[in-house]
GROMACS .gro file of N, CA and C in nm:
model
  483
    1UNK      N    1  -8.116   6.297  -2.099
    1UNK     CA    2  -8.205   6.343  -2.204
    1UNK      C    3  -8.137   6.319  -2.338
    2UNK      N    4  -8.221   6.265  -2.421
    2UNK     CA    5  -8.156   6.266  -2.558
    2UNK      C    6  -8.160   6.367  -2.635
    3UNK      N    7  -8.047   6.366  -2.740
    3UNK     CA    8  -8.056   6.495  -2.810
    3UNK      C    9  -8.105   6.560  -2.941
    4UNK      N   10  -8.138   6.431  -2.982
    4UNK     CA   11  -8.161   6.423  -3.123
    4UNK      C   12  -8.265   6.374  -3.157
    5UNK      N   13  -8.336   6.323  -3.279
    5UNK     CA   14  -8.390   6.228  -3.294
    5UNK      C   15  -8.342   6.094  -3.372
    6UNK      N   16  -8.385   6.035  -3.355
    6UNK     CA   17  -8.353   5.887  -3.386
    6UNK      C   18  -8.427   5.914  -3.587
    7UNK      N   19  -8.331   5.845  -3.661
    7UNK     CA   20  -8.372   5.808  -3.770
    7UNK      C   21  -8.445   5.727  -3.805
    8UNK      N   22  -8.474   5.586  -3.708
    8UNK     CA   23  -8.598   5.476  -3.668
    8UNK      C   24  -8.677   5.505  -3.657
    9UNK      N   25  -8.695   5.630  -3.558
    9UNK     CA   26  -8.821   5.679  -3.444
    9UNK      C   27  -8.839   5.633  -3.370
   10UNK      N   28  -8.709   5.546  -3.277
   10UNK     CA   29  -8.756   5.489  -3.135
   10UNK      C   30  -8.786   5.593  -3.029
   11UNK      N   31  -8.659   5.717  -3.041
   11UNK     CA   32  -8.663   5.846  -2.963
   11UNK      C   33  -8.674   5.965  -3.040
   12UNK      N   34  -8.719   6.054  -2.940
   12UNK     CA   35  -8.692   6.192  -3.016
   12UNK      C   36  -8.602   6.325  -2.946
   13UNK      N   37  -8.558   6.413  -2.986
   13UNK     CA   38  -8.532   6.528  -2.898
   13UNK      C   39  -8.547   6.493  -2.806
   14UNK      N   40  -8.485   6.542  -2.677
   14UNK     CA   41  -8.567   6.547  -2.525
   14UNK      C   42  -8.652   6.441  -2.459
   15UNK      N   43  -8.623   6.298  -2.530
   15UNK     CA   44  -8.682   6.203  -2.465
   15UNK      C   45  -8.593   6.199  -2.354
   16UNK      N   46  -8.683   6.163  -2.213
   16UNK     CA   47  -8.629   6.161  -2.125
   16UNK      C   48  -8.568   6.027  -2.066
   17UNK      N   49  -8.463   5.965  -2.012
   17UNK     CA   50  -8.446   5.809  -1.957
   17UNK      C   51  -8.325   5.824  -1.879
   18UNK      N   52  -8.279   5.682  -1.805
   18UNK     CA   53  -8.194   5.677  -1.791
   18UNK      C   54  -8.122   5.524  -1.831
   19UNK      N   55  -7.970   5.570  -1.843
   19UNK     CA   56  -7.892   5.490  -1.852
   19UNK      C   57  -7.877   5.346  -1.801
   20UNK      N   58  -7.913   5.207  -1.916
   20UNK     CA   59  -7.920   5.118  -1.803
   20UNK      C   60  -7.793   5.040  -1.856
   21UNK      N   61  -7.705   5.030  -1.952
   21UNK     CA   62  -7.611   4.925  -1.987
   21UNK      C   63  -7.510   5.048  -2.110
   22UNK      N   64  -7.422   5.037  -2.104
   22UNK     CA   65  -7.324   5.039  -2.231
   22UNK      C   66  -7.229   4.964  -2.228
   23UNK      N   67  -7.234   4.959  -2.385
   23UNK     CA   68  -7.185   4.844  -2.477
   23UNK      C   69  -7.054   4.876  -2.506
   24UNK      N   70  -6.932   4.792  -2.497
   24UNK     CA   71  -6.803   4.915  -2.504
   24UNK      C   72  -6.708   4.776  -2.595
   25UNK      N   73  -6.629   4.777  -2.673
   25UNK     CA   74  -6.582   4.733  -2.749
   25UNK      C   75  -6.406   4.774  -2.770
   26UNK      N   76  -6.329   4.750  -2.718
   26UNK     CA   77  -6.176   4.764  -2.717
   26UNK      C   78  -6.202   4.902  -2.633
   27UNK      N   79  -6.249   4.884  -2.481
   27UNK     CA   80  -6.263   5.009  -2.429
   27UNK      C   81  -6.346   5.118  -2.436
   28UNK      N   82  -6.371   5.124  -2.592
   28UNK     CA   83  -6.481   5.238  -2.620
   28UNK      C   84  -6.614   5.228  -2.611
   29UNK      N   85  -6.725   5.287  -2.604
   29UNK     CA   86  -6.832   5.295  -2.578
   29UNK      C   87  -6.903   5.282  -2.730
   30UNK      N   88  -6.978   5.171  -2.767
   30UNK     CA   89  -7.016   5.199  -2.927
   30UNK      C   90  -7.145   5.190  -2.872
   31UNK      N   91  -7.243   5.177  -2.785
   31UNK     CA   92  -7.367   5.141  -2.751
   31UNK      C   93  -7.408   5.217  -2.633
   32UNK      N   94  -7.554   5.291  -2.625
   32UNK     CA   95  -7.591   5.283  -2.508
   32UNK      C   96  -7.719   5.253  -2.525
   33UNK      N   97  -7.775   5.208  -2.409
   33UNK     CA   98  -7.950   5.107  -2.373
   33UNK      C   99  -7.969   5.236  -2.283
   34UNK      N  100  -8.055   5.299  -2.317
   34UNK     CA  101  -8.141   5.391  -2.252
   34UNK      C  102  -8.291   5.354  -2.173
   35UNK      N  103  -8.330   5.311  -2.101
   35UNK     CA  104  -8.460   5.320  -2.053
   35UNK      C  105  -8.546   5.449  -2.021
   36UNK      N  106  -8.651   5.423  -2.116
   36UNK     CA  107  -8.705   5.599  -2.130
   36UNK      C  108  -8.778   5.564  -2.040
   37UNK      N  109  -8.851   5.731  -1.987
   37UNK     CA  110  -8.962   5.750  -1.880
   37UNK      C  111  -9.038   5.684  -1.909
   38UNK      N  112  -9.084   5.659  -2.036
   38UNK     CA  113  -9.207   5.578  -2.052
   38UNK      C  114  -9.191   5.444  -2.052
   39UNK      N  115  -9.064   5.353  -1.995
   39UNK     CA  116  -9.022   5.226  -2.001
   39UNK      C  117  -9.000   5.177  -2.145
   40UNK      N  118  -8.988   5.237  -2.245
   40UNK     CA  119  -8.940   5.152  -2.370
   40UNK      C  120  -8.749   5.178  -2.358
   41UNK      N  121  -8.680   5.063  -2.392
   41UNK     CA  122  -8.604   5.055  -2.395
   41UNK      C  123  -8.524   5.055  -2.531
   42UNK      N  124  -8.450   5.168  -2.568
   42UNK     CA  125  -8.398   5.238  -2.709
   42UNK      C  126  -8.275   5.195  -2.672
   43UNK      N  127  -8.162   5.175  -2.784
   43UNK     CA  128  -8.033   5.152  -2.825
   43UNK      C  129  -7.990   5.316  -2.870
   44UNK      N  130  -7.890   5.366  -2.847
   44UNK     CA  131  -7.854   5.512  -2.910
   44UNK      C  132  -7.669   5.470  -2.903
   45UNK      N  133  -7.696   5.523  -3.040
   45UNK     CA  134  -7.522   5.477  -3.144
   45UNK      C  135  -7.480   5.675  -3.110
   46UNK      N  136  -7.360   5.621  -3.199
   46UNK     CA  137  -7.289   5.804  -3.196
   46UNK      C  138  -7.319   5.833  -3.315
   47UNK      N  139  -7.364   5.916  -3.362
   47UNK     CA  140  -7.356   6.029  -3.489
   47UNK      C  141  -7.288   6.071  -3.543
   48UNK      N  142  -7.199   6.115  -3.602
   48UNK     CA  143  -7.144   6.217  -3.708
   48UNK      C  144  -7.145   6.336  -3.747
   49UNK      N  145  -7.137   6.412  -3.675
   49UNK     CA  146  -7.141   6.609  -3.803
   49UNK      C  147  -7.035   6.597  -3.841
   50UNK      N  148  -7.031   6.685  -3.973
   50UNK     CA  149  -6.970   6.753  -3.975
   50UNK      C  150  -6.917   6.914  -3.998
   51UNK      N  151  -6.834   6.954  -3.987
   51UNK     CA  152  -6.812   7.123  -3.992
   51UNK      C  153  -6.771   7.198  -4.062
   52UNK      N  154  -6.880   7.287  -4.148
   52UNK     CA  155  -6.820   7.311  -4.269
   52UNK      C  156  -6.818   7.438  -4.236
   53UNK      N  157  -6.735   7.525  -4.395
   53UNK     CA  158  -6.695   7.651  -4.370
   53UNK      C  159  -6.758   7.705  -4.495
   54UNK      N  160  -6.801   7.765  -4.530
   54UNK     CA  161  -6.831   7.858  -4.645
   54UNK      C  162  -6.728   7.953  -4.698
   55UNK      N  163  -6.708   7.973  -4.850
   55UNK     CA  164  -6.589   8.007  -4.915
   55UNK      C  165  -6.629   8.091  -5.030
   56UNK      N  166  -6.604   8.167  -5.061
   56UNK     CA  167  -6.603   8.263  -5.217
   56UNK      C  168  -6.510   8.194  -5.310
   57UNK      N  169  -6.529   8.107  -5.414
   57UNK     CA  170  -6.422   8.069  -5.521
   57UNK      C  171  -6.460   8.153  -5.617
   58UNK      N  172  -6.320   8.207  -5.649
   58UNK     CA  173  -6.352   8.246  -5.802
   58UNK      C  174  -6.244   8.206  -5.901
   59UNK      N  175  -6.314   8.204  -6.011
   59UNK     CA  176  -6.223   8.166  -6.167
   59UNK      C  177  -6.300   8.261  -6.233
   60UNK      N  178  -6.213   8.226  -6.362
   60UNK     CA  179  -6.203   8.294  -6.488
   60UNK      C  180  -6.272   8.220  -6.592
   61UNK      N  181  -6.360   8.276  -6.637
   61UNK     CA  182  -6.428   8.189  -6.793
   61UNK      C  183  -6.460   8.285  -6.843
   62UNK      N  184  -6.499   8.222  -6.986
   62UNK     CA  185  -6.503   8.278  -7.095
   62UNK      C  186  -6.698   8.310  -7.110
   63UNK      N  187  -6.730   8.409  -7.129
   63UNK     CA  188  -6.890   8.425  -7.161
   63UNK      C  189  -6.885   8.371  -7.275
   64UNK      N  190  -7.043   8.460  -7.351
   64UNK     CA  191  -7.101   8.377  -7.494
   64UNK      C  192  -7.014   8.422  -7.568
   65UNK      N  193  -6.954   8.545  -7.571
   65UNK     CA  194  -6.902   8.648  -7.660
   65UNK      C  195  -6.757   8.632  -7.655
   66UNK      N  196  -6.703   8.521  -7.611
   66UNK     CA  197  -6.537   8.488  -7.569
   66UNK      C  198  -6.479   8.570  -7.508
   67UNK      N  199  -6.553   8.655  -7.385
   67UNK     CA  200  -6.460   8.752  -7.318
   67UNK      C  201  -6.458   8.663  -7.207
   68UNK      N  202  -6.320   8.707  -7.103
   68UNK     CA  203  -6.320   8.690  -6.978
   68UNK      C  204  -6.371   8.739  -6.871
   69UNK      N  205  -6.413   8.664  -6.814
   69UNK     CA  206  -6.525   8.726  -6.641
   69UNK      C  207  -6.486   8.635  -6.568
   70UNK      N  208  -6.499   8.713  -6.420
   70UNK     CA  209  -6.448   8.633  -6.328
   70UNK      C  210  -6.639   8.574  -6.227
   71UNK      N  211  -6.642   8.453  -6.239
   71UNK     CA  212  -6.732   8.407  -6.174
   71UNK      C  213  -6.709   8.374  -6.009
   72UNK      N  214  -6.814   8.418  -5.977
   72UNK     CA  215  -6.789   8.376  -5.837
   72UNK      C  216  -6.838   8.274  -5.774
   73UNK      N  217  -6.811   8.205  -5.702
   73UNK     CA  218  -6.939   8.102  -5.667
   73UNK      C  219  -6.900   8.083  -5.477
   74UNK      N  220  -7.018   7.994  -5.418
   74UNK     CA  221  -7.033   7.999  -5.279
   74UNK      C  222  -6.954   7.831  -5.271
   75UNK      N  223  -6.889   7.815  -5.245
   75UNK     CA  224  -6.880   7.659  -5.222
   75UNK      C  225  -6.823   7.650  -5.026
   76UNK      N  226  -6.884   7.481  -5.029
   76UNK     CA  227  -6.874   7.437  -4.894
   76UNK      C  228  -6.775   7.348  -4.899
   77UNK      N  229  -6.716   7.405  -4.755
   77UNK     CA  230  -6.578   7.304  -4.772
   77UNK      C  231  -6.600   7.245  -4.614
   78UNK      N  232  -6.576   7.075  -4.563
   78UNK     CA  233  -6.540   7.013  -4.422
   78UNK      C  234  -6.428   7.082  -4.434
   79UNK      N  235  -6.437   7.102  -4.253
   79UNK     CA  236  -6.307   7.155  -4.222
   79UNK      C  237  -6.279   7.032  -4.102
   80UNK      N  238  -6.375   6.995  -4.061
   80UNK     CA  239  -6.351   6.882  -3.935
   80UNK      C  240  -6.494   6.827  -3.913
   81UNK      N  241  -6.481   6.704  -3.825
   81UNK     CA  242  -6.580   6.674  -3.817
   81UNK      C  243  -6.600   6.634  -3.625
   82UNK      N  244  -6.681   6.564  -3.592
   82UNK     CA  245  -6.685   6.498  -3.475
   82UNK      C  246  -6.795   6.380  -3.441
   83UNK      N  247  -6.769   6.291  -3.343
   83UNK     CA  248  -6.892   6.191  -3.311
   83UNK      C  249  -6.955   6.193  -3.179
   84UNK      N  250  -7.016   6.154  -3.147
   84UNK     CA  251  -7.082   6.157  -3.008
   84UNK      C  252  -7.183   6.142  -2.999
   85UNK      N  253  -7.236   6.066  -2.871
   85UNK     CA  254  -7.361   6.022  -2.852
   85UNK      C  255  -7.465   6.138  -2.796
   86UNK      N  256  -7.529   6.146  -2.833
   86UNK     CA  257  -7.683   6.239  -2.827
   86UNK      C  258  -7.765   6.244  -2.728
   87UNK      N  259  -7.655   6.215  -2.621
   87UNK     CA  260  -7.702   6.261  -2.442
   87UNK      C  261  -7.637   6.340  -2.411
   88UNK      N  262  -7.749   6.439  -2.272
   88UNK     CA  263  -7.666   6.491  -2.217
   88UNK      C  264  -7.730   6.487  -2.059
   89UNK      N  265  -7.676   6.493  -1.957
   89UNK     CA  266  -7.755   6.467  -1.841
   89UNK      C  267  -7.883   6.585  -1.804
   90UNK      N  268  -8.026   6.578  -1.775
   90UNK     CA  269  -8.102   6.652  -1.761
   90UNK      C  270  -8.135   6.687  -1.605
   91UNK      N  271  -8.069   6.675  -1.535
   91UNK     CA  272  -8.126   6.729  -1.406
   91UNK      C  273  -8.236   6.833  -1.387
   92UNK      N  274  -8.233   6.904  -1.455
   92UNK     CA  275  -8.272   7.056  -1.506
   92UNK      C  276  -8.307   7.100  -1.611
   93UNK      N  277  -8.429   7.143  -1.683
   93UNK     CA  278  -8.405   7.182  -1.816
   93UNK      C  279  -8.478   7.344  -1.792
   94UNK      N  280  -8.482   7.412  -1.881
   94UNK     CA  281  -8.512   7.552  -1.925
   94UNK      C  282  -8.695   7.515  -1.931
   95UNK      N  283  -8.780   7.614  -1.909
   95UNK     CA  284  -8.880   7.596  -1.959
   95UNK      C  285  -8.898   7.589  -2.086
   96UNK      N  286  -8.806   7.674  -2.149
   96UNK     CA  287  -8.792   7.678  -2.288
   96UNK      C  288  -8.830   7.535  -2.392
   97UNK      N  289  -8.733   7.445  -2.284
   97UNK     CA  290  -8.683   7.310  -2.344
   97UNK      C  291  -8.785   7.249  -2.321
   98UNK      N  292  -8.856   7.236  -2.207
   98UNK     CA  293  -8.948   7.109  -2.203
   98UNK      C  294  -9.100   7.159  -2.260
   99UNK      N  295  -9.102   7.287  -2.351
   99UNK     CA  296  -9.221   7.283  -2.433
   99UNK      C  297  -9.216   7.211  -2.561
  100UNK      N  298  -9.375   7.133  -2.559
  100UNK     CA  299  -9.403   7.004  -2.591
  100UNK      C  300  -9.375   6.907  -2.508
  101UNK      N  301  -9.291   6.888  -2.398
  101UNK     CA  302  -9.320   6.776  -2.360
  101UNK      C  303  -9.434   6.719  -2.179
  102UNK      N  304  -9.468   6.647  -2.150
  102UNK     CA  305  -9.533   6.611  -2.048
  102UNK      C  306  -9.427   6.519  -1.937
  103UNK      N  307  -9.409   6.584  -1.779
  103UNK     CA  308  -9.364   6.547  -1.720
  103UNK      C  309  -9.425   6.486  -1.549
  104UNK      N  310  -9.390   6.346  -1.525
  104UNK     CA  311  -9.502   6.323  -1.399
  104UNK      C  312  -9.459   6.401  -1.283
  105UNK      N  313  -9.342   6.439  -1.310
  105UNK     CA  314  -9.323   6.560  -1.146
  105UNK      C  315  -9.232   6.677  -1.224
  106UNK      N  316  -9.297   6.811  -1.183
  106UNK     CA  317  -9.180   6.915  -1.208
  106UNK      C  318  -9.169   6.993  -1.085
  107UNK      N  319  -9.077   7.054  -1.095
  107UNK     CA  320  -9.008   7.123  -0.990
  107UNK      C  321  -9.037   7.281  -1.047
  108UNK      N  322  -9.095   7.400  -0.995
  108UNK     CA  323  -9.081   7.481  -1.059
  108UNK      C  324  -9.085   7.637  -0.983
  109UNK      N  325  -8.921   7.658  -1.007
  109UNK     CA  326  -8.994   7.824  -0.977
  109UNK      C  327  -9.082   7.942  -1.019
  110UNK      N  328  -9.115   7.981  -0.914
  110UNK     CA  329  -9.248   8.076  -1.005
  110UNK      C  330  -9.233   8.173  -1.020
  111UNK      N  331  -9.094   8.253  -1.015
  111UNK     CA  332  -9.052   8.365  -1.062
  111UNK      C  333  -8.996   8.382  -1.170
  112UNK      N  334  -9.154   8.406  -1.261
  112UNK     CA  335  -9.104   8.387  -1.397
  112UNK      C  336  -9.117   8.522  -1.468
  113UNK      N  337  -9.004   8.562  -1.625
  113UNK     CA  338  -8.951   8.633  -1.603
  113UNK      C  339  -9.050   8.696  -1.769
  114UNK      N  340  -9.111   8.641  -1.819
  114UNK     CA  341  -9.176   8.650  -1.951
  114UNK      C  342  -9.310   8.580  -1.960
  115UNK      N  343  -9.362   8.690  -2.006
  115UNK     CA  344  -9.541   8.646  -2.044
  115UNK      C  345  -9.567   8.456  -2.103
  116UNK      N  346  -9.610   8.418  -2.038
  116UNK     CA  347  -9.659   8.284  -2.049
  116UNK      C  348  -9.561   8.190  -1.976
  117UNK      N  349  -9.458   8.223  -1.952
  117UNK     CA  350  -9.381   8.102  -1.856
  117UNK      C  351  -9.441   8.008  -1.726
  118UNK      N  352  -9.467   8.121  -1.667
  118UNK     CA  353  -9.515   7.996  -1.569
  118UNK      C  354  -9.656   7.918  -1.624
  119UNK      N  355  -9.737   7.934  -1.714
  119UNK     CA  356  -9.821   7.840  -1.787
  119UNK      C  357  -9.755   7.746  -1.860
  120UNK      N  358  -9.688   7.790  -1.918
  120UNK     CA  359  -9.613   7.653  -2.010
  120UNK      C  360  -9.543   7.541  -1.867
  121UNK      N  361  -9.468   7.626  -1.755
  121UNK     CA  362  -9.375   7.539  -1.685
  121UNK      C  363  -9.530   7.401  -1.628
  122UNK      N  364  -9.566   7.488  -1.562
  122UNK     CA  365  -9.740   7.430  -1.465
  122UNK      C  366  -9.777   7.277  -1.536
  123UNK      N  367  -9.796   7.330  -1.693
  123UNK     CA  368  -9.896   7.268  -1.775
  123UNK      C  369  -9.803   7.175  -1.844
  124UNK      N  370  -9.661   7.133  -1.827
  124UNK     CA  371  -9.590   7.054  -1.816
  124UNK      C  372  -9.629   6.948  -1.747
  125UNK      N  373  -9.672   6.924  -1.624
  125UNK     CA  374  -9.694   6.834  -1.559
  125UNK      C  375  -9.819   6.717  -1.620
  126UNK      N  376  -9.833   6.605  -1.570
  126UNK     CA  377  -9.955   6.534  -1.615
  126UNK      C  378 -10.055   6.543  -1.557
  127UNK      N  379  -9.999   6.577  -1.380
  127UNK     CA  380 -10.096   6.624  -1.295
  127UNK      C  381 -10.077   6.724  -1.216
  128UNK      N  382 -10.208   6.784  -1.143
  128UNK     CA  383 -10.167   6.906  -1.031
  128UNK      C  384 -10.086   6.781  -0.909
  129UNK      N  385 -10.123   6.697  -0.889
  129UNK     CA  386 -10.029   6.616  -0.749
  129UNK      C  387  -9.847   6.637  -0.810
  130UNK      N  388  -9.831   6.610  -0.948
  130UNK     CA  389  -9.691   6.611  -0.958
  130UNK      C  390  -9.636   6.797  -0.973
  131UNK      N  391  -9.687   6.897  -0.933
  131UNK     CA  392  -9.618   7.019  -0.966
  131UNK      C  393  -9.581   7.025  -0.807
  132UNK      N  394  -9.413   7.100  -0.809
  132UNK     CA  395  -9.405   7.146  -0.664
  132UNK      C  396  -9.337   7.282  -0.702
  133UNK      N  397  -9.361   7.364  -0.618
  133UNK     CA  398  -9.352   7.469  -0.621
  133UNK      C  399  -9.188   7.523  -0.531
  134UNK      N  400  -9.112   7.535  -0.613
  134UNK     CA  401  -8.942   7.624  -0.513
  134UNK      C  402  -8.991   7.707  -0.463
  135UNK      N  403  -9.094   7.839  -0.424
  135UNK     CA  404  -9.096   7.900  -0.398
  135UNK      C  405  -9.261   7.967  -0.371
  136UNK      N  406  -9.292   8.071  -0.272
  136UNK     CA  407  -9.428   8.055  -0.265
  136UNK      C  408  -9.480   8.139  -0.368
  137UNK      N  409  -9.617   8.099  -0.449
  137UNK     CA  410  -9.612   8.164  -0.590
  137UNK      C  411  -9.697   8.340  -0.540
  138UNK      N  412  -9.609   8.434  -0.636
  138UNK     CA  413  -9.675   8.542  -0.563
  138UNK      C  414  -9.731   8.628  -0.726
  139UNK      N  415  -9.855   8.698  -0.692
  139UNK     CA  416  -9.912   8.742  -0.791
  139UNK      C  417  -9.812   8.830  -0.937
  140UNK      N  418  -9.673   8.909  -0.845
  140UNK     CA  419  -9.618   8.957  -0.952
  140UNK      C  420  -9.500   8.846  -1.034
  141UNK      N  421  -9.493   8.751  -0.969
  141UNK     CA  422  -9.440   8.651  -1.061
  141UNK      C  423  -9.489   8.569  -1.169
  142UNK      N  424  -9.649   8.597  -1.185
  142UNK     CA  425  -9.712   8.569  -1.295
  142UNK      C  426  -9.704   8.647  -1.406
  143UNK      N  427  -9.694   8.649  -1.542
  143UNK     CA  428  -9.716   8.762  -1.640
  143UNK      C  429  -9.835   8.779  -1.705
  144UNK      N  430  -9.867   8.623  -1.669
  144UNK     CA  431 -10.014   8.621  -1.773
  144UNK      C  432 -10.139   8.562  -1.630
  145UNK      N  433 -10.225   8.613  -1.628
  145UNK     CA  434 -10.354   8.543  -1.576
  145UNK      C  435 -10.443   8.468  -1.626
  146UNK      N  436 -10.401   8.431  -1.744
  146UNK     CA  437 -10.511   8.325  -1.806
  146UNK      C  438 -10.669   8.253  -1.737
  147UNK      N  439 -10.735   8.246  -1.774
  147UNK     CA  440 -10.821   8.132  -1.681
  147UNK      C  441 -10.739   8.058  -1.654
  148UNK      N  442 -10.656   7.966  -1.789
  148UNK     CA  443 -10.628   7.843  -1.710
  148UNK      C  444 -10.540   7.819  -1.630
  149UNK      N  445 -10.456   7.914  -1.671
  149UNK     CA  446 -10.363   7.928  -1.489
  149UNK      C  447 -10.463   7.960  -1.382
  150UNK      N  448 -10.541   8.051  -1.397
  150UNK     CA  449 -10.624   8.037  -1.248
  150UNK      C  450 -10.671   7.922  -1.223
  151UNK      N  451 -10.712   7.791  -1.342
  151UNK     CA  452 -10.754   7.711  -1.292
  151UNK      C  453 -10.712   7.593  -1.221
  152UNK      N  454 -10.554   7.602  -1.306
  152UNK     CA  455 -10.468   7.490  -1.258
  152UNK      C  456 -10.379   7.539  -1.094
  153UNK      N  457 -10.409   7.688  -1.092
  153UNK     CA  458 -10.390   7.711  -0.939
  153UNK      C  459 -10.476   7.675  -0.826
  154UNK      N  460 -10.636   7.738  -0.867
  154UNK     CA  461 -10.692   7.681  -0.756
  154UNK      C  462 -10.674   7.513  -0.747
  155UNK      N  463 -10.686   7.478  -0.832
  155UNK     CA  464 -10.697   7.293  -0.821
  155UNK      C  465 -10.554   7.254  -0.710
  156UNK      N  466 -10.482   7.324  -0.725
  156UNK     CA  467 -10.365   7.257  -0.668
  156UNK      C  468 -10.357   7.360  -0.534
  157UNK      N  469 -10.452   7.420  -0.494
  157UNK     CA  470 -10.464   7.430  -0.365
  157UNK      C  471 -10.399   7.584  -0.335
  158UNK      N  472 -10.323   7.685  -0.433
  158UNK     CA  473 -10.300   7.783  -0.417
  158UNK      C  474 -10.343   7.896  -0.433
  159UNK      N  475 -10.358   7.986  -0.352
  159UNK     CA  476 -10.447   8.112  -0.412
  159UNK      C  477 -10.387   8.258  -0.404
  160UNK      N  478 -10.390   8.305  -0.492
  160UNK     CA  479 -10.290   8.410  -0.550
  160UNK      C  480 -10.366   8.544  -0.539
  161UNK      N  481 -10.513   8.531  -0.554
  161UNK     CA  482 -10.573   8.682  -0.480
  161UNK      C  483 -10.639   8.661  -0.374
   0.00000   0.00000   0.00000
């Protein structure tokens, strides 16, 4: 899964792919060719942060009236930085994570632990054929009854009352 978005807009956040080539140059890795789920094939370089610290400076100046005051000010200082490429392996993500996106198979347990989860996990999918269920879904593992969870349950063949 990627981590970022691309400054191009080939990828974004959480595009999903896998690894088909890196590019490595005196050993190191300066390139990777990603093949996304959706078959477009993106280039992803390493990035740059860096890590700053926040600081209180103060001095001494003179106001309108030539007295001394001590001003304070906020300044940002790097303290370090780092590079790295903007993958990380997704075997697994949080429901959390894959809202907004559409997936052709999810895996999902249905012991969910907060109002709307298992709707968001469900409605992840593109279809009822790609949802499978870890576990058999039982009425108190729902939080919400929506219609459309009832609807995307019966369709997929499960029935909960």
């Amino acid at each position: 899964m990627l981590t970022a978005n691309d400054v191009n807009g080939e990828y974004v956040n959480g595009t999903m792919g896998t690894i088909i080539d890196i590019s490595k140059e005196r050993g190191d890795a300066i390139c990777i060719q990603v093949l996304t789920d959706k078959g477009k094939k993106v280039d992803v370089y390493r990035y740059e942060r860096e890590i700053e610290r926040q600081d209180i400076e103060e001095r001494e100046e003179k106001d309108e009236n030539g007295k001394t005051v001590i001003v304070k000010k906020i300044v940002r200082k790097i303290v370090g930085s780092f590079k790295q490429f903007p993958i990380k392996i997704a075997w697994a993500m949080s429901i959390h994570k894959s809202q907004g996106q559409t997936f052709g198979q999810v895996n999902i347990d249905p012991r969910c632990w907060d109002s709307g989860q298992f709707y968001v996990a469900v409605s992840r999918a593109e279809s009822v054929a790609g949802i499978h269920f870890m576990a058999p879904i039982m009425k108190q593992y729902i939080r919400t009854l929506s219609d459309e969870v009832i609807k995307i349950l019966r369709e997929s063949l499960y029935s909960i009352i």
